[in-house]
Amino acid sequence: MTDRDVDVLSKAPLFEALDEQGAKALRANVAEVRLARGQTLFNEGETGDRLYVVLEGKIKLTRTSPDGRENLLSVLGPGEMFGELSLFDPRPRTASAVAVTECRLAGLGHDDLRPWLTGHPEVAVHLLRALAQRLRRTNDVMADLVFTDVPGRVAKALLDLAERFGQPSDVGLHVHHDLTQEELAQLVGASRETVNKALADFAARGWLRIEARAVVILDVERLRKRSR
Amino acid sequence: MTDRDVDVLSKAPLFEALDEQGAKALRANVAEVRLARGQTLFNEGETGDRLYVVLEGKIKLTRTSPDGRENLLSVLGPGEMFGELSLFDPRPRTASAVAVTECRLAGLGHDDLRPWLTGHPEVAVHLLRALAQRLRRTNDVMADLVFTDVPGRVAKALLDLAERFGQPSDVGLHVHHDLTQEELAQLVGASRETVNKALADFAARGWLRIEARAVVILDVERLRKRSR
DNA sequence: TGAACAGTGTGACGTACGTCCCACCGCGTA
DNA sequence: TACGCGGTGGGACGTACGTCACACTGTTCA
């Protein structure tokens, strides 16, 4: 594990609560996992009690409806944690995890983590806070599904991705989200075609430029306005 | 606090992890709150760090969109907990709590609870599990919003309410949900009119009977099938 | 060099559901 | 008795968005 990895890990809610010594001890238990683009880490319905933190690359969490349609819960980048639900609540996974780009993950098993939860209350409290934040975010997304139209949701999704993966440049805010328009559509709960049209419309207005698996946001303010 | 209240409280995830002695000690800190139908306990945007458990009656959690439209997150009955997000993650409340029926609540403040979180790891772990379950449920609801049509969501909502508030009788499963059709509509993310039509359709098919703020489910199986 | 394929761009068409209406019913209050 | 008022029932109409269809591009693999 590189220094950079250690740095990324320390930003995850799980490690935030630990002092240098504790973090070091916990790090000793992580198993590193590497995935190629498109490779799946685990599938909906499987049992599993491992939690992961993204070290490098991007992972998507997806659900499949009975009739085979897909729904993208979220896209996670470096420092973000997932898979913890099955750890706190021992049930089959309710989502699949698939690599959006080549990526490296830090994995921690139930047995490695349990002593930290029971022996270090600060850790549990930090995790409670992290889950509470997630619940809030999820409720926000739900409200958007009900109240906001597809272009609005696309705008919001882009801004969210920009916040986490965006890189400012002289020409605009470069968001290399690595998602196909199909995946973007699954993320906002719409069809690929309507998402495409929304993007084309934004581009025609000069708010952004479309690139392969990326957009360059030219007018953040307009986009933000459209998202509400 | 009556014996019945003690019984109800003990089913809340917060108390589940405690032994008889611990539960007794924690109960000593609860403040009882009474609300009349329609009365609001707290509002979106307010600060607050109290957690509540419903002792009797029903509470709804609602969010209001910027343009004034309402969204009903959930309806909670006896034994169910709410308001804990602001306790774990100290931010303004993101939903309002309003009494759907006359009701009584047990309230616990941050200061009363903190020692239990840090001193009794089982409590924190139980709460983590409760939040994980909530997150799973919320994700389910989100998937329904994307994939299921309004009648399907209505069917699902009724079955969910039936599971929690339903009382079997000779004629059918009596679900006294205490919600107006408007509230039901806000719960499933649809307009009052379409929910009404869905209900009328179900009734015409003989799957249920509509009553004031209640339904009697006559054919659970058909309704379940329709919900998928 | 071409064939196959994944991803994108765009138009035509159908429909589920929202909005706008109004009628009706029961209930409390003047 | 009449009058509002909150809630329900249900029709007419518009539209956002899904589905289908097809053309176009760039990339990979014979």
Short mmCIF file of N, CA and C in Angstrom, two decimals, chain B residues 44-143:
data_model
loop_
_atom_site.label_atom_id
_atom_site.label_comp_id
_atom_site.label_asym_id
_atom_site.label_seq_id
_atom_site.Cartn_x
_atom_site.Cartn_y
_atom_site.Cartn_z
N GLU B 44 -39.01 20.78 9.26
CA GLU B 44 -37.86 20.79 8.38
C GLU B 44 -37.08 22.09 8.57
N GLY B 45 -35.75 21.97 8.72
CA GLY B 45 -34.94 23.18 8.83
C GLY B 45 -34.62 23.58 10.26
N GLU B 46 -35.47 23.16 11.20
CA GLU B 46 -35.19 23.46 12.60
C GLU B 46 -33.98 22.69 13.09
N THR B 47 -33.32 23.20 14.14
CA THR B 47 -32.29 22.38 14.75
C THR B 47 -32.96 21.56 15.84
N GLY B 48 -32.34 20.45 16.17
CA GLY B 48 -32.95 19.58 17.17
C GLY B 48 -32.14 18.32 17.26
N ASP B 49 -31.99 17.79 18.43
CA ASP B 49 -31.18 16.58 18.57
C ASP B 49 -31.93 15.55 19.41
N ARG B 50 -33.25 15.55 19.28
CA ARG B 50 -34.03 14.56 20.01
C ARG B 50 -34.46 13.45 19.08
N LEU B 51 -34.53 12.30 19.66
CA LEU B 51 -34.99 11.11 18.96
C LEU B 51 -36.32 10.73 19.61
N TYR B 52 -37.23 10.19 18.81
CA TYR B 52 -38.54 9.83 19.36
C TYR B 52 -38.90 8.39 19.04
N VAL B 53 -39.66 7.80 19.94
CA VAL B 53 -40.25 6.50 19.66
C VAL B 53 -41.75 6.66 19.83
N VAL B 54 -42.52 6.17 18.86
CA VAL B 54 -43.97 6.27 18.93
C VAL B 54 -44.48 5.29 19.98
N LEU B 55 -45.26 5.79 20.93
CA LEU B 55 -45.87 4.90 21.92
C LEU B 55 -47.27 4.51 21.48
N GLU B 56 -47.97 5.49 20.92
CA GLU B 56 -49.37 5.27 20.56
C GLU B 56 -49.73 6.26 19.45
N GLY B 57 -50.47 5.80 18.46
CA GLY B 57 -50.88 6.68 17.38
C GLY B 57 -49.92 6.59 16.19
N LYS B 58 -50.08 7.53 15.26
CA LYS B 58 -49.24 7.52 14.06
C LYS B 58 -48.68 8.90 13.76
N ILE B 59 -47.45 8.90 13.28
CA ILE B 59 -46.74 10.14 12.92
C ILE B 59 -46.32 10.03 11.46
N LYS B 60 -46.42 11.14 10.72
CA LYS B 60 -45.87 11.11 9.36
C LYS B 60 -44.66 12.02 9.28
N LEU B 61 -43.68 11.59 8.48
CA LEU B 61 -42.51 12.42 8.21
C LEU B 61 -42.63 12.96 6.81
N THR B 62 -42.61 14.28 6.66
CA THR B 62 -42.81 14.88 5.35
C THR B 62 -41.69 15.85 5.00
N ARG B 63 -41.48 16.00 3.69
CA ARG B 63 -40.55 16.99 3.18
C ARG B 63 -41.33 17.90 2.25
N THR B 64 -40.92 19.15 2.23
CA THR B 64 -41.58 20.09 1.34
C THR B 64 -40.59 20.55 0.28
N SER B 65 -40.99 20.48 -0.98
CA SER B 65 -40.10 20.94 -2.05
C SER B 65 -40.13 22.45 -2.07
N PRO B 66 -39.09 23.07 -2.67
CA PRO B 66 -39.01 24.54 -2.72
C PRO B 66 -40.32 25.19 -3.18
N ASP B 67 -41.03 24.55 -4.15
CA ASP B 67 -42.25 25.17 -4.64
C ASP B 67 -43.48 24.74 -3.85
N GLY B 68 -43.26 24.15 -2.68
CA GLY B 68 -44.38 23.93 -1.77
C GLY B 68 -45.06 22.58 -1.86
N ARG B 69 -44.62 21.73 -2.76
CA ARG B 69 -45.25 20.42 -2.84
C ARG B 69 -44.70 19.49 -1.77
N GLU B 70 -45.57 18.61 -1.29
CA GLU B 70 -45.16 17.75 -0.17
C GLU B 70 -44.88 16.32 -0.59
N ASN B 71 -44.00 15.71 0.15
CA ASN B 71 -43.55 14.36 -0.10
C ASN B 71 -43.55 13.64 1.24
N LEU B 72 -44.25 12.51 1.31
CA LEU B 72 -44.36 11.81 2.58
C LEU B 72 -43.33 10.68 2.64
N LEU B 73 -42.36 10.82 3.52
CA LEU B 73 -41.29 9.82 3.59
C LEU B 73 -41.78 8.52 4.19
N SER B 74 -42.51 8.62 5.30
CA SER B 74 -43.03 7.41 5.92
C SER B 74 -44.07 7.73 6.98
N VAL B 75 -44.82 6.72 7.31
CA VAL B 75 -45.81 6.81 8.38
C VAL B 75 -45.36 5.84 9.45
N LEU B 76 -45.23 6.33 10.67
CA LEU B 76 -44.68 5.49 11.73
C LEU B 76 -45.71 5.21 12.81
N GLY B 77 -45.74 3.96 13.27
CA GLY B 77 -46.66 3.58 14.32
C GLY B 77 -45.91 3.15 15.58
N PRO B 78 -46.62 2.64 16.55
CA PRO B 78 -46.04 2.24 17.84
C PRO B 78 -44.79 1.38 17.70
N GLY B 79 -43.75 1.72 18.45
CA GLY B 79 -42.51 0.96 18.45
C GLY B 79 -41.50 1.47 17.45
N GLU B 80 -41.92 2.38 16.56
CA GLU B 80 -40.99 2.86 15.54
C GLU B 80 -40.33 4.16 15.99
N MET B 81 -39.10 4.32 15.50
CA MET B 81 -38.21 5.38 15.95
C MET B 81 -38.04 6.41 14.84
N PHE B 82 -37.88 7.66 15.17
CA PHE B 82 -37.55 8.66 14.15
C PHE B 82 -36.84 9.84 14.78
N GLY B 83 -36.27 10.70 13.93
CA GLY B 83 -35.57 11.88 14.43
C GLY B 83 -34.14 11.60 14.84
N GLU B 84 -33.70 10.36 14.60
CA GLU B 84 -32.35 10.01 15.06
C GLU B 84 -31.26 10.56 14.17
N LEU B 85 -31.60 10.91 12.92
CA LEU B 85 -30.56 11.40 12.03
C LEU B 85 -29.88 12.66 12.57
N SER B 86 -30.69 13.57 13.09
CA SER B 86 -30.13 14.81 13.62
C SER B 86 -29.32 14.56 14.89
N LEU B 87 -29.52 13.40 15.46
CA LEU B 87 -28.78 13.06 16.67
C LEU B 87 -27.41 12.50 16.32
N PHE B 88 -27.37 11.64 15.29
CA PHE B 88 -26.09 11.06 14.89
C PHE B 88 -25.27 12.04 14.07
N ASP B 89 -25.96 12.87 13.31
CA ASP B 89 -25.31 13.80 12.40
C ASP B 89 -25.90 15.17 12.68
N PRO B 90 -25.21 15.96 13.48
CA PRO B 90 -25.81 17.21 13.99
C PRO B 90 -26.05 18.25 12.91
N ARG B 91 -27.20 18.15 12.26
CA ARG B 91 -27.60 19.13 11.25
C ARG B 91 -29.08 19.41 11.43
N PRO B 92 -29.55 20.46 10.78
CA PRO B 92 -30.98 20.77 10.88
C PRO B 92 -31.80 19.58 10.41
N ARG B 93 -33.01 19.46 10.89
CA ARG B 93 -33.89 18.38 10.47
C ARG B 93 -34.20 18.53 8.99
N THR B 94 -34.25 17.39 8.32
CA THR B 94 -34.51 17.43 6.88
C THR B 94 -35.94 17.04 6.57
N ALA B 95 -36.72 16.75 7.60
CA ALA B 95 -38.13 16.43 7.40
C ALA B 95 -38.92 17.00 8.57
N SER B 96 -40.21 17.19 8.35
CA SER B 96 -41.09 17.61 9.44
C SER B 96 -41.81 16.39 9.97
N ALA B 97 -42.17 16.44 11.25
CA ALA B 97 -42.94 15.35 11.85
C ALA B 97 -44.30 15.88 12.28
N VAL B 98 -45.35 15.27 11.74
CA VAL B 98 -46.72 15.73 12.01
C VAL B 98 -47.57 14.54 12.45
N ALA B 99 -48.40 14.76 13.46
CA ALA B 99 -49.27 13.68 13.94
C ALA B 99 -50.38 13.39 12.94
N VAL B 100 -50.51 12.13 12.56
CA VAL B 100 -51.59 11.72 11.66
C VAL B 100 -52.84 11.40 12.48
N THR B 101 -52.63 10.89 13.67
CA THR B 101 -53.71 10.68 14.62
C THR B 101 -53.23 11.29 15.94
N GLU B 102 -54.14 11.42 16.84
CA GLU B 102 -53.75 11.79 18.21
C GLU B 102 -52.66 10.80 18.62
N CYS B 103 -51.58 11.27 19.24
CA CYS B 103 -50.57 10.28 19.59
C CYS B 103 -49.67 10.68 20.75
N ARG B 104 -49.02 9.68 21.27
CA ARG B 104 -48.08 9.86 22.38
C ARG B 104 -46.70 9.33 21.98
N LEU B 105 -45.68 10.11 22.33
CA LEU B 105 -44.32 9.76 21.94
C LEU B 105 -43.40 9.74 23.15
N ALA B 106 -42.33 8.95 23.04
CA ALA B 106 -41.27 9.00 24.03
C ALA B 106 -40.09 9.73 23.41
N GLY B 107 -39.62 10.79 24.02
CA GLY B 107 -38.52 11.58 23.48
C GLY B 107 -37.25 11.43 24.30
N LEU B 108 -36.12 11.33 23.60
CA LEU B 108 -34.83 11.23 24.27
C LEU B 108 -33.86 12.23 23.68
N GLY B 109 -33.15 12.96 24.53
CA GLY B 109 -32.23 13.98 24.05
C GLY B 109 -30.83 13.43 23.84
N HIS B 110 -30.07 14.20 23.10
CA HIS B 110 -28.69 13.85 22.79
C HIS B 110 -27.90 13.54 24.07
N ASP B 111 -28.03 14.42 25.06
CA ASP B 111 -27.23 14.27 26.27
C ASP B 111 -27.57 13.01 27.05
N ASP B 112 -28.86 12.63 27.00
CA ASP B 112 -29.27 11.41 27.71
C ASP B 112 -28.72 10.17 27.00
N LEU B 113 -28.58 10.30 25.69
CA LEU B 113 -28.25 9.11 24.92
C LEU B 113 -26.76 8.90 24.72
N ARG B 114 -26.03 9.98 24.65
CA ARG B 114 -24.61 9.89 24.33
C ARG B 114 -23.86 8.86 25.17
N PRO B 115 -24.02 8.89 26.49
CA PRO B 115 -23.29 7.92 27.31
C PRO B 115 -23.58 6.47 26.91
N TRP B 116 -24.79 6.21 26.45
CA TRP B 116 -25.14 4.84 26.07
C TRP B 116 -24.43 4.45 24.78
N LEU B 117 -24.29 5.40 23.89
CA LEU B 117 -23.61 5.10 22.63
C LEU B 117 -22.14 4.80 22.87
N THR B 118 -21.51 5.62 23.69
CA THR B 118 -20.07 5.47 23.88
C THR B 118 -19.74 4.39 24.90
N GLY B 119 -20.62 4.19 25.87
CA GLY B 119 -20.33 3.23 26.93
C GLY B 119 -20.84 1.82 26.64
N HIS B 120 -21.82 1.69 25.77
CA HIS B 120 -22.42 0.37 25.51
C HIS B 120 -22.39 0.05 24.03
N PRO B 121 -21.30 -0.50 23.58
CA PRO B 121 -21.13 -0.74 22.15
C PRO B 121 -22.28 -1.52 21.52
N GLU B 122 -22.92 -2.43 22.28
CA GLU B 122 -24.03 -3.20 21.68
C GLU B 122 -25.12 -2.26 21.19
N VAL B 123 -25.32 -1.19 21.94
CA VAL B 123 -26.36 -0.24 21.54
C VAL B 123 -26.01 0.38 20.19
N ALA B 124 -24.78 0.85 20.06
CA ALA B 124 -24.36 1.46 18.80
C ALA B 124 -24.47 0.47 17.66
N VAL B 125 -24.07 -0.75 17.89
CA VAL B 125 -24.12 -1.76 16.84
C VAL B 125 -25.56 -2.03 16.42
N HIS B 126 -26.46 -2.08 17.40
CA HIS B 126 -27.87 -2.27 17.07
C HIS B 126 -28.40 -1.13 16.23
N LEU B 127 -27.98 0.06 16.58
CA LEU B 127 -28.45 1.22 15.83
C LEU B 127 -27.88 1.21 14.42
N LEU B 128 -26.63 0.80 14.29
CA LEU B 128 -26.05 0.67 12.95
C LEU B 128 -26.89 -0.29 12.12
N ARG B 129 -27.31 -1.37 12.73
CA ARG B 129 -28.11 -2.33 11.99
C ARG B 129 -29.45 -1.73 11.58
N ALA B 130 -30.04 -1.00 12.53
CA ALA B 130 -31.34 -0.38 12.23
C ALA B 130 -31.20 0.60 11.06
N LEU B 131 -30.14 1.40 11.07
CA LEU B 131 -29.95 2.36 9.97
C LEU B 131 -29.68 1.63 8.66
N ALA B 132 -28.91 0.55 8.72
CA ALA B 132 -28.63 -0.22 7.51
C ALA B 132 -29.93 -0.75 6.92
N GLN B 133 -30.82 -1.24 7.77
CA GLN B 133 -32.11 -1.73 7.29
C GLN B 133 -32.91 -0.61 6.64
N ARG B 134 -32.89 0.54 7.26
CA ARG B 134 -33.62 1.69 6.72
C ARG B 134 -33.10 2.06 5.35
N LEU B 135 -31.77 2.05 5.23
CA LEU B 135 -31.14 2.40 3.96
C LEU B 135 -31.57 1.41 2.90
N ARG B 136 -31.63 0.14 3.23
CA ARG B 136 -32.06 -0.88 2.27
C ARG B 136 -33.49 -0.60 1.83
N ARG B 137 -34.34 -0.34 2.80
CA ARG B 137 -35.74 -0.08 2.51
C ARG B 137 -35.89 1.13 1.60
N THR B 138 -35.15 2.18 1.93
CA THR B 138 -35.22 3.40 1.14
C THR B 138 -34.79 3.15 -0.30
N ASN B 139 -33.76 2.34 -0.47
CA ASN B 139 -33.31 2.00 -1.82
C ASN B 139 -34.38 1.22 -2.57
N ASP B 140 -35.09 0.36 -1.87
CA ASP B 140 -36.20 -0.37 -2.48
C ASP B 140 -37.25 0.61 -2.99
N VAL B 141 -37.62 1.53 -2.14
CA VAL B 141 -38.64 2.50 -2.51
C VAL B 141 -38.20 3.30 -3.73
N MET B 142 -36.93 3.66 -3.76
CA MET B 142 -36.41 4.40 -4.89
C MET B 142 -36.52 3.61 -6.18
N ALA B 143 -36.18 2.34 -6.11
CA ALA B 143 -36.28 1.49 -7.30
C ALA B 143 -37.73 1.44 -7.77
#
